[in-house]
mmCIF file of C-alpha atoms in Angstrom:
data_model
loop_
_atom_site.group_PDB
_atom_site.id
_atom_site.type_symbol
_atom_site.label_atom_id
_atom_site.label_comp_id
_atom_site.label_asym_id
_atom_site.label_seq_id
_atom_site.Cartn_x
_atom_site.Cartn_y
_atom_site.Cartn_z
ATOM 1 C CA UNK A 1 -0.615 -3.274 -2.530
ATOM 2 C CA UNK A 2 -3.103 -2.074 -5.095
ATOM 3 C CA UNK A 3 -6.234 -0.311 -6.068
ATOM 4 C CA UNK A 4 -7.587 2.295 -8.422
ATOM 5 C CA UNK A 5 -8.873 5.781 -7.875
ATOM 6 C CA UNK A 6 -11.647 7.214 -9.962
ATOM 7 C CA UNK A 7 -14.551 9.571 -9.117
ATOM 8 C CA UNK A 8 -17.029 7.194 -10.475
ATOM 9 C CA UNK A 9 -16.085 4.616 -7.761
ATOM 10 C CA UNK A 10 -16.380 6.906 -4.814
ATOM 11 C CA UNK A 11 -20.041 6.283 -4.382
ATOM 12 C CA UNK A 12 -19.588 2.575 -3.787
ATOM 13 C CA UNK A 13 -16.640 2.846 -1.381
ATOM 14 C CA UNK A 14 -17.118 0.843 1.850
ATOM 15 C CA UNK A 15 -16.392 2.688 4.989
ATOM 16 C CA UNK A 16 -13.547 0.305 5.879
ATOM 17 C CA UNK A 17 -11.821 0.585 2.597
ATOM 18 C CA UNK A 18 -9.729 3.627 3.497
ATOM 19 C CA UNK A 19 -7.487 1.749 5.842
ATOM 20 C CA UNK A 20 -7.430 -1.270 3.527
ATOM 21 C CA UNK A 21 -6.287 0.940 0.644
ATOM 22 C CA UNK A 22 -3.644 2.572 2.818
ATOM 23 C CA UNK A 23 -2.248 -0.679 3.932
ATOM 24 C CA UNK A 24 -2.510 -1.925 0.342
ATOM 25 C CA UNK A 25 -0.744 0.795 -1.451
ATOM 26 C CA UNK A 26 -0.431 4.310 -0.108
ATOM 27 C CA UNK A 27 2.331 3.774 2.432
ATOM 28 C CA UNK A 28 4.943 0.843 2.566
ATOM 29 C CA UNK A 29 3.105 -1.036 5.253
ATOM 30 C CA UNK A 30 5.619 -3.842 5.120
ATOM 31 C CA UNK A 31 8.343 -1.463 6.148
ATOM 32 C CA UNK A 32 6.103 0.071 8.857
ATOM 33 C CA UNK A 33 5.449 -3.392 10.216
ATOM 34 C CA UNK A 34 9.104 -4.125 10.206
ATOM 35 C CA UNK A 35 9.739 -1.043 12.261
ATOM 36 C CA UNK A 36 7.038 -1.985 14.706
ATOM 37 C CA UNK A 37 8.428 -5.441 14.964
ATOM 38 C CA UNK A 38 11.914 -4.025 15.531
ATOM 39 C CA UNK A 39 10.747 -1.555 18.067
ATOM 40 C CA UNK A 40 9.145 -4.280 20.228
ATOM 41 C CA UNK A 41 12.010 -6.788 19.466
ATOM 42 C CA UNK A 42 9.456 -9.289 18.217
ATOM 43 C CA UNK A 43 10.532 -12.220 16.071
ATOM 44 C CA UNK A 44 7.736 -14.467 15.142
ATOM 45 C CA UNK A 45 9.579 -17.625 16.072
ATOM 46 C CA UNK A 46 6.338 -19.087 17.457
ATOM 47 C CA UNK A 47 4.334 -18.201 14.289
ATOM 48 C CA UNK A 48 3.121 -20.863 11.904
ATOM 49 C CA UNK A 49 5.336 -21.426 8.880
ATOM 50 C CA UNK A 50 4.659 -19.144 5.893
ATOM 51 C CA UNK A 51 2.907 -21.666 3.759
ATOM 52 C CA UNK A 52 0.520 -22.816 6.517
ATOM 53 C CA UNK A 53 -0.192 -19.271 7.685
ATOM 54 C CA UNK A 54 -1.283 -17.918 4.192
ATOM 55 C CA UNK A 55 -4.905 -19.014 4.372
ATOM 56 C CA UNK A 56 -6.620 -16.315 2.347
ATOM 57 C CA UNK A 57 -9.144 -17.057 -0.366
ATOM 58 C CA UNK A 58 -10.261 -14.979 -3.367
ATOM 59 C CA UNK A 59 -13.537 -13.367 -2.448
ATOM 60 C CA UNK A 60 -14.446 -12.658 -6.089
ATOM 61 C CA UNK A 61 -14.103 -16.318 -7.008
ATOM 62 C CA UNK A 62 -16.682 -17.244 -4.360
ATOM 63 C CA UNK A 63 -18.823 -14.394 -5.447
ATOM 64 C CA UNK A 64 -18.755 -15.396 -9.050
ATOM 65 C CA UNK A 65 -20.282 -18.688 -7.926
ATOM 66 C CA UNK A 66 -22.851 -17.395 -5.293
ATOM 67 C CA UNK A 67 -23.941 -14.166 -6.921
ATOM 68 C CA UNK A 68 -22.909 -13.770 -10.614
ATOM 69 C CA UNK A 69 -24.900 -10.527 -11.072
ATOM 70 C CA UNK A 70 -23.039 -8.820 -8.126
ATOM 71 C CA UNK A 71 -19.765 -10.108 -9.383
ATOM 72 C CA UNK A 72 -20.469 -8.723 -12.884
ATOM 73 C CA UNK A 73 -21.421 -5.362 -11.411
ATOM 74 C CA UNK A 74 -18.121 -5.126 -9.544
ATOM 75 C CA UNK A 75 -16.123 -5.987 -12.495
ATOM 76 C CA UNK A 76 -18.046 -3.601 -14.682
ATOM 77 C CA UNK A 77 -17.163 -0.836 -12.101
ATOM 78 C CA UNK A 78 -13.523 -1.762 -12.421
ATOM 79 C CA UNK A 79 -13.719 -1.495 -16.151
ATOM 80 C CA UNK A 80 -14.684 2.170 -15.840
ATOM 81 C CA UNK A 81 -11.388 3.136 -14.149
ATOM 82 C CA UNK A 82 -9.022 4.856 -16.503
ATOM 83 C CA UNK A 83 -5.627 2.984 -16.852
ATOM 84 C CA UNK A 84 -6.923 0.248 -14.513
ATOM 85 C CA UNK A 85 -5.977 -2.731 -16.668
ATOM 86 C CA UNK A 86 -2.179 -2.902 -16.367
ATOM 87 C CA UNK A 87 0.538 -2.652 -13.698
ATOM 88 C CA UNK A 88 3.405 -2.346 -16.130
ATOM 89 C CA UNK A 89 3.884 0.616 -18.487
ATOM 90 C CA UNK A 90 6.437 1.820 -20.991
ATOM 91 C CA UNK A 91 7.343 5.577 -20.889
ATOM 92 C CA UNK A 92 8.736 7.207 -24.020
ATOM 93 C CA UNK A 93 9.640 10.602 -25.415
ATOM 94 C CA UNK A 94 11.424 11.550 -28.625
ATOM 95 C CA UNK A 95 15.255 11.678 -28.257
ATOM 96 C CA UNK A 96 15.420 9.540 -25.129
ATOM 97 C CA UNK A 97 15.728 5.884 -24.296
ATOM 98 C CA UNK A 98 12.544 4.228 -23.072
ATOM 99 C CA UNK A 99 11.782 4.007 -19.421
ATOM 100 C CA UNK A 100 9.368 1.755 -17.540
ATOM 101 C CA UNK A 101 6.815 2.164 -14.707
ATOM 102 C CA UNK A 102 5.786 -0.726 -12.513
ATOM 103 C CA UNK A 103 2.909 -0.592 -10.021
ATOM 104 C CA UNK A 104 3.847 -2.512 -6.948
ATOM 105 C CA UNK A 105 2.426 -4.198 -3.944
ATOM 106 C CA UNK A 106 4.446 -3.434 -0.775
ATOM 107 C CA UNK A 107 4.483 -7.076 0.214
ATOM 108 C CA UNK A 108 7.057 -9.906 0.324
ATOM 109 C CA UNK A 109 4.735 -12.426 -1.414
ATOM 110 C CA UNK A 110 6.918 -14.512 -3.870
ATOM 111 C CA UNK A 111 4.235 -14.279 -6.503
ATOM 112 C CA UNK A 112 4.494 -10.486 -6.354
ATOM 113 C CA UNK A 113 8.326 -10.494 -6.335
ATOM 114 C CA UNK A 114 8.390 -12.432 -9.543
ATOM 115 C CA UNK A 115 6.925 -9.395 -11.416
ATOM 116 C CA UNK A 116 5.081 -9.374 -14.788
ATOM 117 C CA UNK A 117 6.703 -10.552 -18.003
ATOM 118 C CA UNK A 118 9.418 -8.130 -19.246
ATOM 119 C CA UNK A 119 9.643 -6.200 -15.898
ATOM 120 C CA UNK A 120 12.714 -8.039 -14.574
ATOM 121 C CA UNK A 121 14.555 -7.555 -17.877
ATOM 122 C CA UNK A 122 13.715 -3.798 -17.926
ATOM 123 C CA UNK A 123 14.814 -3.549 -14.307
ATOM 124 C CA UNK A 124 18.146 -5.187 -14.963
ATOM 125 C CA UNK A 125 18.844 -3.042 -18.071
ATOM 126 C CA UNK A 126 17.972 0.278 -16.367
ATOM 127 C CA UNK A 127 20.630 2.844 -15.363
ATOM 128 C CA UNK A 128 18.436 4.343 -12.602
ATOM 129 C CA UNK A 129 15.822 2.868 -10.344
ATOM 130 C CA UNK A 130 13.103 5.077 -8.823
ATOM 131 C CA UNK A 131 11.067 4.098 -5.704
ATOM 132 C CA UNK A 132 8.720 6.013 -3.498
ATOM 133 C CA UNK A 133 11.490 6.576 -0.868
ATOM 134 C CA UNK A 134 15.156 5.559 -1.156
ATOM 135 C CA UNK A 135 15.186 5.241 2.591
ATOM 136 C CA UNK A 136 13.921 1.716 2.218
ATOM 137 C CA UNK A 137 17.506 0.714 1.354
ATOM 138 C CA UNK A 138 18.318 0.633 5.033
ATOM 139 C CA UNK A 139 15.582 -0.142 7.637
ATOM 140 C CA UNK A 140 17.786 0.904 10.622
ATOM 141 C CA UNK A 141 18.452 4.338 8.999
ATOM 142 C CA UNK A 142 14.815 4.586 8.160
ATOM 143 C CA UNK A 143 13.869 3.971 11.807
ATOM 144 C CA UNK A 144 16.380 6.555 13.032
ATOM 145 C CA UNK A 145 15.037 9.071 10.551
ATOM 146 C CA UNK A 146 11.508 8.513 11.924
ATOM 147 C CA UNK A 147 12.710 8.765 15.427
ATOM 148 C CA UNK A 148 13.789 12.250 14.628
ATOM 149 C CA UNK A 149 10.106 13.009 14.294
ATOM 150 C CA UNK A 150 8.503 10.878 17.063
ATOM 151 C CA UNK A 151 5.192 12.717 16.749
ATOM 152 C CA UNK A 152 4.621 10.819 13.499
ATOM 153 C CA UNK A 153 4.806 7.479 15.076
ATOM 154 C CA UNK A 154 4.133 7.866 18.881
ATOM 155 C CA UNK A 155 1.970 9.742 21.307
ATOM 156 C CA UNK A 156 4.313 12.245 22.630
ATOM 157 C CA UNK A 157 2.126 13.586 25.365
ATOM 158 C CA UNK A 158 2.481 10.582 27.591
ATOM 159 C CA UNK A 159 -0.959 9.144 26.607
ATOM 160 C CA UNK A 160 -1.654 5.674 25.120
ATOM 161 C CA UNK A 161 -4.008 4.439 22.471
ATOM 162 C CA UNK A 162 -6.226 2.967 25.107
ATOM 163 C CA UNK A 163 -7.121 6.582 26.165
ATOM 164 C CA UNK A 164 -8.806 7.149 22.879
ATOM 165 C CA UNK A 165 -10.783 3.894 22.735
ATOM 166 C CA UNK A 166 -13.995 2.685 24.466
ATOM 167 C CA UNK A 167 -13.414 -0.296 26.793
ATOM 168 C CA UNK A 168 -15.036 -2.638 24.136
ATOM 169 C CA UNK A 169 -12.732 -1.255 21.320
ATOM 170 C CA UNK A 170 -9.747 -1.528 23.541
ATOM 171 C CA UNK A 171 -10.612 -5.186 24.302
ATOM 172 C CA UNK A 172 -10.865 -5.810 20.533
ATOM 173 C CA UNK A 173 -7.506 -4.244 19.951
ATOM 174 C CA UNK A 174 -5.975 -6.258 22.757
ATOM 175 C CA UNK A 175 -7.342 -9.546 21.480
ATOM 176 C CA UNK A 176 -6.407 -8.805 17.868
ATOM 177 C CA UNK A 177 -2.734 -7.966 18.850
ATOM 178 C CA UNK A 178 -2.550 -11.113 21.041
ATOM 179 C CA UNK A 179 -3.518 -13.240 18.095
ATOM 180 C CA UNK A 180 -0.445 -11.884 16.298
ATOM 181 C CA UNK A 181 1.784 -12.500 19.323
ATOM 182 C CA UNK A 182 1.997 -8.810 20.237
ATOM 183 C CA UNK A 183 1.132 -7.538 23.686
ATOM 184 C CA UNK A 184 -0.857 -4.334 23.777
ATOM 185 C CA UNK A 185 1.616 -2.732 26.239
ATOM 186 C CA UNK A 186 4.395 -3.065 23.588
ATOM 187 C CA UNK A 187 2.601 -0.820 21.134
ATOM 188 C CA UNK A 188 0.298 1.199 23.424
ATOM 189 C CA UNK A 189 2.086 4.493 22.811
ATOM 190 C CA UNK A 190 2.274 4.058 18.988
ATOM 191 C CA UNK A 191 -0.013 6.097 16.719
ATOM 192 C CA UNK A 192 -2.912 4.100 15.371
ATOM 193 C CA UNK A 193 -1.626 4.006 11.790
ATOM 194 C CA UNK A 194 1.628 2.323 13.031
ATOM 195 C CA UNK A 195 -0.399 -0.358 14.779
ATOM 196 C CA UNK A 196 -2.647 -0.756 11.649
ATOM 197 C CA UNK A 197 0.460 -1.542 9.620
ATOM 198 C CA UNK A 198 0.747 -4.774 11.570
ATOM 199 C CA UNK A 199 -2.902 -5.610 12.352
ATOM 200 C CA UNK A 200 -3.914 -5.407 8.605
ATOM 201 C CA UNK A 201 -1.169 -7.785 7.323
ATOM 202 C CA UNK A 202 -1.752 -11.495 7.052
ATOM 203 C CA UNK A 203 0.256 -13.674 9.533
ATOM 204 C CA UNK A 204 2.390 -15.099 6.638
ATOM 205 C CA UNK A 205 3.373 -11.557 5.577
ATOM 206 C CA UNK A 206 4.374 -10.615 9.231
ATOM 207 C CA UNK A 207 6.282 -13.902 9.527
ATOM 208 C CA UNK A 208 8.233 -13.354 6.307
ATOM 209 C CA UNK A 209 9.031 -9.762 7.226
ATOM 210 C CA UNK A 210 10.080 -10.684 10.756
ATOM 211 C CA UNK A 211 12.550 -13.106 9.140
ATOM 212 C CA UNK A 212 14.024 -10.346 7.060
ATOM 213 C CA UNK A 213 12.257 -10.820 3.739
ATOM 214 C CA UNK A 214 12.164 -7.691 1.558
ATOM 215 C CA UNK A 215 9.016 -6.357 -0.001
ATOM 216 C CA UNK A 216 9.009 -5.749 -3.821
ATOM 217 C CA UNK A 217 10.028 -2.093 -3.828
ATOM 218 C CA UNK A 218 12.652 -2.636 -1.225
ATOM 219 C CA UNK A 219 14.186 -5.563 -3.117
ATOM 220 C CA UNK A 220 14.333 -3.590 -6.355
ATOM 221 C CA UNK A 221 16.115 -0.786 -4.557
ATOM 222 C CA UNK A 222 18.561 -2.997 -2.614
ATOM 223 C CA UNK A 223 19.446 -5.025 -5.713
ATOM 224 C CA UNK A 224 20.017 -1.853 -7.773
ATOM 225 C CA UNK A 225 22.272 -0.382 -5.161
ATOM 226 C CA UNK A 226 24.265 -3.641 -4.990
ATOM 227 C CA UNK A 227 24.686 -3.452 -8.688
ATOM 228 C CA UNK A 228 26.084 0.069 -8.434
ATOM 229 C CA UNK A 229 23.043 1.806 -9.975
ATOM 230 C CA UNK A 230 21.471 5.062 -8.894
ATOM 231 C CA UNK A 231 18.505 4.687 -6.655
ATOM 232 C CA UNK A 232 16.280 7.757 -6.449
ATOM 233 C CA UNK A 233 13.456 8.372 -4.008
ATOM 234 C CA UNK A 234 10.391 10.634 -4.817
ATOM 235 C CA UNK A 235 9.502 11.399 -1.127
ATOM 236 C CA UNK A 236 10.690 10.567 2.364
ATOM 237 C CA UNK A 237 9.140 8.180 4.767
ATOM 238 C CA UNK A 238 8.442 11.152 6.991
ATOM 239 C CA UNK A 239 6.559 12.740 4.151
ATOM 240 C CA UNK A 240 4.479 9.554 3.854
ATOM 241 C CA UNK A 241 3.727 9.474 7.616
ATOM 242 C CA UNK A 242 3.013 13.184 7.661
ATOM 243 C CA UNK A 243 0.300 12.611 5.090
ATOM 244 C CA UNK A 244 -1.271 10.071 7.462
ATOM 245 C CA UNK A 245 -0.829 12.410 10.416
ATOM 246 C CA UNK A 246 -2.663 15.133 8.496
ATOM 247 C CA UNK A 247 -5.842 13.078 8.756
ATOM 248 C CA UNK A 248 -7.793 13.136 12.061
ATOM 249 C CA UNK A 249 -6.925 10.694 14.803
ATOM 250 C CA UNK A 250 -10.477 9.722 15.079
ATOM 251 C CA UNK A 251 -10.362 8.564 11.461
ATOM 252 C CA UNK A 252 -7.328 6.307 12.116
ATOM 253 C CA UNK A 253 -8.916 4.881 15.351
ATOM 254 C CA UNK A 254 -12.137 3.935 13.461
ATOM 255 C CA UNK A 255 -10.148 2.418 10.643
ATOM 256 C CA UNK A 256 -8.076 0.398 13.041
ATOM 257 C CA UNK A 257 -11.136 -1.061 14.828
ATOM 258 C CA UNK A 258 -12.902 -1.777 11.515
ATOM 259 C CA UNK A 259 -9.837 -3.619 10.342
ATOM 260 C CA UNK A 260 -9.953 -5.711 13.502
ATOM 261 C CA UNK A 261 -13.563 -6.446 12.878
ATOM 262 C CA UNK A 262 -12.641 -8.042 9.623
ATOM 263 C CA UNK A 263 -10.644 -10.692 11.510
ATOM 264 C CA UNK A 264 -9.519 -13.594 9.318
ATOM 265 C CA UNK A 265 -11.460 -11.946 6.498
ATOM 266 C CA UNK A 266 -8.499 -9.604 6.066
ATOM 267 C CA UNK A 267 -6.512 -12.557 4.755
ATOM 268 C CA UNK A 268 -9.171 -12.997 2.096
ATOM 269 C CA UNK A 269 -9.094 -9.278 1.204
ATOM 270 C CA UNK A 270 -5.324 -9.331 0.811
ATOM 271 C CA UNK A 271 -5.433 -12.545 -1.226
ATOM 272 C CA UNK A 272 -8.082 -11.080 -3.515
ATOM 273 C CA UNK A 273 -6.089 -7.856 -3.912
ATOM 274 C CA UNK A 274 -3.035 -9.969 -4.805
ATOM 275 C CA UNK A 275 -4.932 -12.012 -7.439
ATOM 276 C CA UNK A 276 -6.301 -8.806 -8.990
ATOM 277 C CA UNK A 277 -2.786 -7.366 -9.046
ATOM 278 C CA UNK A 278 -1.237 -10.498 -10.604
ATOM 279 C CA UNK A 279 -3.924 -10.406 -13.361
ATOM 280 C CA UNK A 280 -3.318 -6.679 -13.929
ATOM 281 C CA UNK A 281 -6.930 -5.921 -13.246
ATOM 282 C CA UNK A 282 -6.265 -3.210 -10.623
ATOM 283 C CA UNK A 283 -9.334 -1.206 -11.535
ATOM 284 C CA UNK A 284 -11.557 -3.798 -9.868
ATOM 285 C CA UNK A 285 -9.869 -3.495 -6.508
ATOM 286 C CA UNK A 286 -11.896 -0.717 -5.000
ATOM 287 C CA UNK A 287 -15.236 -2.055 -6.123
ATOM 288 C CA UNK A 288 -14.229 -5.452 -4.649
ATOM 289 C CA UNK A 289 -13.665 -3.882 -1.200
ATOM 290 C CA UNK A 290 -17.408 -3.244 -0.772
ATOM 291 C CA UNK A 291 -18.096 -6.924 -0.336
ATOM 292 C CA UNK A 292 -15.458 -7.156 2.376
ATOM 293 C CA UNK A 293 -16.290 -4.103 4.554
ATOM 294 C CA UNK A 294 -18.035 -4.355 7.948
ATOM 295 C CA UNK A 295 -21.657 -3.452 7.920
ATOM 296 C CA UNK A 296 -22.356 0.229 8.453
ATOM 297 C CA UNK A 297 -22.962 3.557 6.710
ATOM 298 C CA UNK A 298 -20.656 4.522 3.783
ATOM 299 C CA UNK A 299 -17.842 6.826 4.735
ATOM 300 C CA UNK A 300 -17.772 9.039 1.712
ATOM 301 C CA UNK A 301 -16.348 12.050 3.503
ATOM 302 C CA UNK A 302 -13.637 10.001 5.131
ATOM 303 C CA UNK A 303 -12.710 8.505 1.786
ATOM 304 C CA UNK A 304 -12.665 11.892 0.041
ATOM 305 C CA UNK A 305 -10.139 13.191 2.564
ATOM 306 C CA UNK A 306 -8.077 10.041 2.463
ATOM 307 C CA UNK A 307 -8.010 10.111 -1.431
ATOM 308 C CA UNK A 308 -6.992 13.754 -1.624
ATOM 309 C CA UNK A 309 -4.225 13.684 1.034
ATOM 310 C CA UNK A 310 -2.830 10.178 0.653
ATOM 311 C CA UNK A 311 -3.301 9.553 -2.997
ATOM 312 C CA UNK A 312 -3.915 12.601 -5.207
ATOM 313 C CA UNK A 313 -1.574 15.005 -3.376
ATOM 314 C CA UNK A 314 1.274 12.524 -3.453
ATOM 315 C CA UNK A 315 0.637 11.597 -7.129
ATOM 316 C CA UNK A 316 1.416 15.259 -7.936
ATOM 317 C CA UNK A 317 4.593 15.221 -6.031
ATOM 318 C CA UNK A 318 5.726 11.903 -7.470
ATOM 319 C CA UNK A 319 5.123 13.095 -11.043
ATOM 320 C CA UNK A 320 6.921 16.372 -10.388
ATOM 321 C CA UNK A 321 9.949 14.668 -8.867
ATOM 322 C CA UNK A 322 10.016 11.816 -11.377
ATOM 323 C CA UNK A 323 9.852 13.860 -14.556
ATOM 324 C CA UNK A 324 13.365 15.204 -14.604
ATOM 325 C CA UNK A 325 14.738 11.810 -13.782
ATOM 326 C CA UNK A 326 12.760 10.176 -16.440
ATOM 327 C CA UNK A 327 13.973 12.809 -18.966
ATOM 328 C CA UNK A 328 17.403 11.094 -18.905
ATOM 329 C CA UNK A 329 15.765 7.898 -20.142
ATOM 330 C CA UNK A 330 16.473 4.210 -19.302
ATOM 331 C CA UNK A 331 14.744 4.440 -15.917
ATOM 332 C CA UNK A 332 12.857 1.737 -14.032
ATOM 333 C CA UNK A 333 10.275 3.345 -11.789
ATOM 334 C CA UNK A 334 8.432 1.257 -9.148
ATOM 335 C CA UNK A 335 5.589 2.856 -6.971
ATOM 336 C CA UNK A 336 2.470 1.515 -5.381
ATOM 337 C CA UNK A 337 -0.121 0.445 -7.935
ATOM 338 C CA UNK A 338 -2.663 2.681 -6.335
ATOM 339 C CA UNK A 339 -0.853 5.705 -7.725
ATOM 340 C CA UNK A 340 -1.080 4.617 -11.366
ATOM 341 C CA UNK A 341 -4.812 4.648 -12.456
ATOM 342 C CA UNK A 342 -7.518 7.262 -12.708
ATOM 343 C CA UNK A 343 -7.518 10.644 -14.406
ATOM 344 C CA UNK A 344 -5.256 12.024 -11.727
ATOM 345 C CA UNK A 345 -3.028 8.954 -11.500
ATOM 346 C CA UNK A 346 0.664 8.883 -12.450
ATOM 347 C CA UNK A 347 0.047 7.526 -15.940
ATOM 348 C CA UNK A 348 -2.139 10.463 -16.847
ATOM 349 C CA UNK A 349 0.048 12.986 -14.994
ATOM 350 C CA UNK A 350 3.180 11.767 -16.934
ATOM 351 C CA UNK A 351 1.279 12.062 -20.188
ATOM 352 C CA UNK A 352 0.432 15.619 -19.393
ATOM 353 C CA UNK A 353 4.195 16.228 -19.012
ATOM 354 C CA UNK A 354 4.770 15.158 -22.509
ATOM 355 C CA UNK A 355 5.617 11.460 -22.085
ATOM 356 C CA UNK A 356 4.046 8.753 -24.077
ATOM 357 C CA UNK A 357 2.850 6.042 -21.536
ATOM 358 C CA UNK A 358 1.569 2.724 -22.835
ATOM 359 C CA UNK A 359 0.556 -0.395 -21.204
ATOM 360 C CA UNK A 360 2.766 -3.390 -21.585
ATOM 361 C CA UNK A 361 0.701 -6.465 -22.232
#
């Protein structure tokens, strides 16, 4: 989904925000969720219909009424984030046709799929489409590619996730999965970040994905391929999962349990992220997360590691791989909105490579 990265915001990061941000933007959680659902042969036939299941509310709207000063503080923090006021950008360089950059949410929400004004036209007119990974064109092939590296998705030593959890946390996990129609035994050998990809998504998102709905990046890639256009990926799904695997297992376990602690409030977090995304105010996302996190000490060291490995390192790779493709002009590039803002975000990195990048209002 979305967020913004800036050093000035690190001091206010809630300890649960790392997993929220990952699910929101850093890895296509919708695809991971689909792979989990496929692996356990689950189809949410018994789930509530999409409209009824989408029950989230905007936390900032409530906060604006109950605590205007706190609301103002959060929005002020968001205003400090460089390039945090747009999800759609025009990329130019002398002698080439303009290209476009869209920050995405990796969700199937129809509001997100509609895209901001001008984006659909730019997408249709482009010769080449860039996404984070072109493997999202075929979920079955993506699953097979990940099976080639089972250590990225599964415990390969015969252990289960319950081995790493206290009895209390294991009970929380079992109950949280049961609410989503998933037995613990079906996912017990999966790495915690795979389980998080399902746990952190609202029921309506899981239901839509189980029925075959495509998330935004995936739809753009599939439609482009069907139209005979080139679809280029900046990294592989294995690259994305390797970045997650490079962080300590303890970090992922803690994040998983903290997400479960949010319970139904996760629906509110996702709805708030979606509203901020739709308004283009992505810089306010991280400050917003502090009002949603479970009580506890800040996890600054956890966040620093997460930010470096999952966001900043990948930003550099994306910019490096995208630049020569963008040099041909008339490209439509769509990546998670988390990767755009900040002084080390894609917008700034592309500017440093000689491109003029301006927000499309």
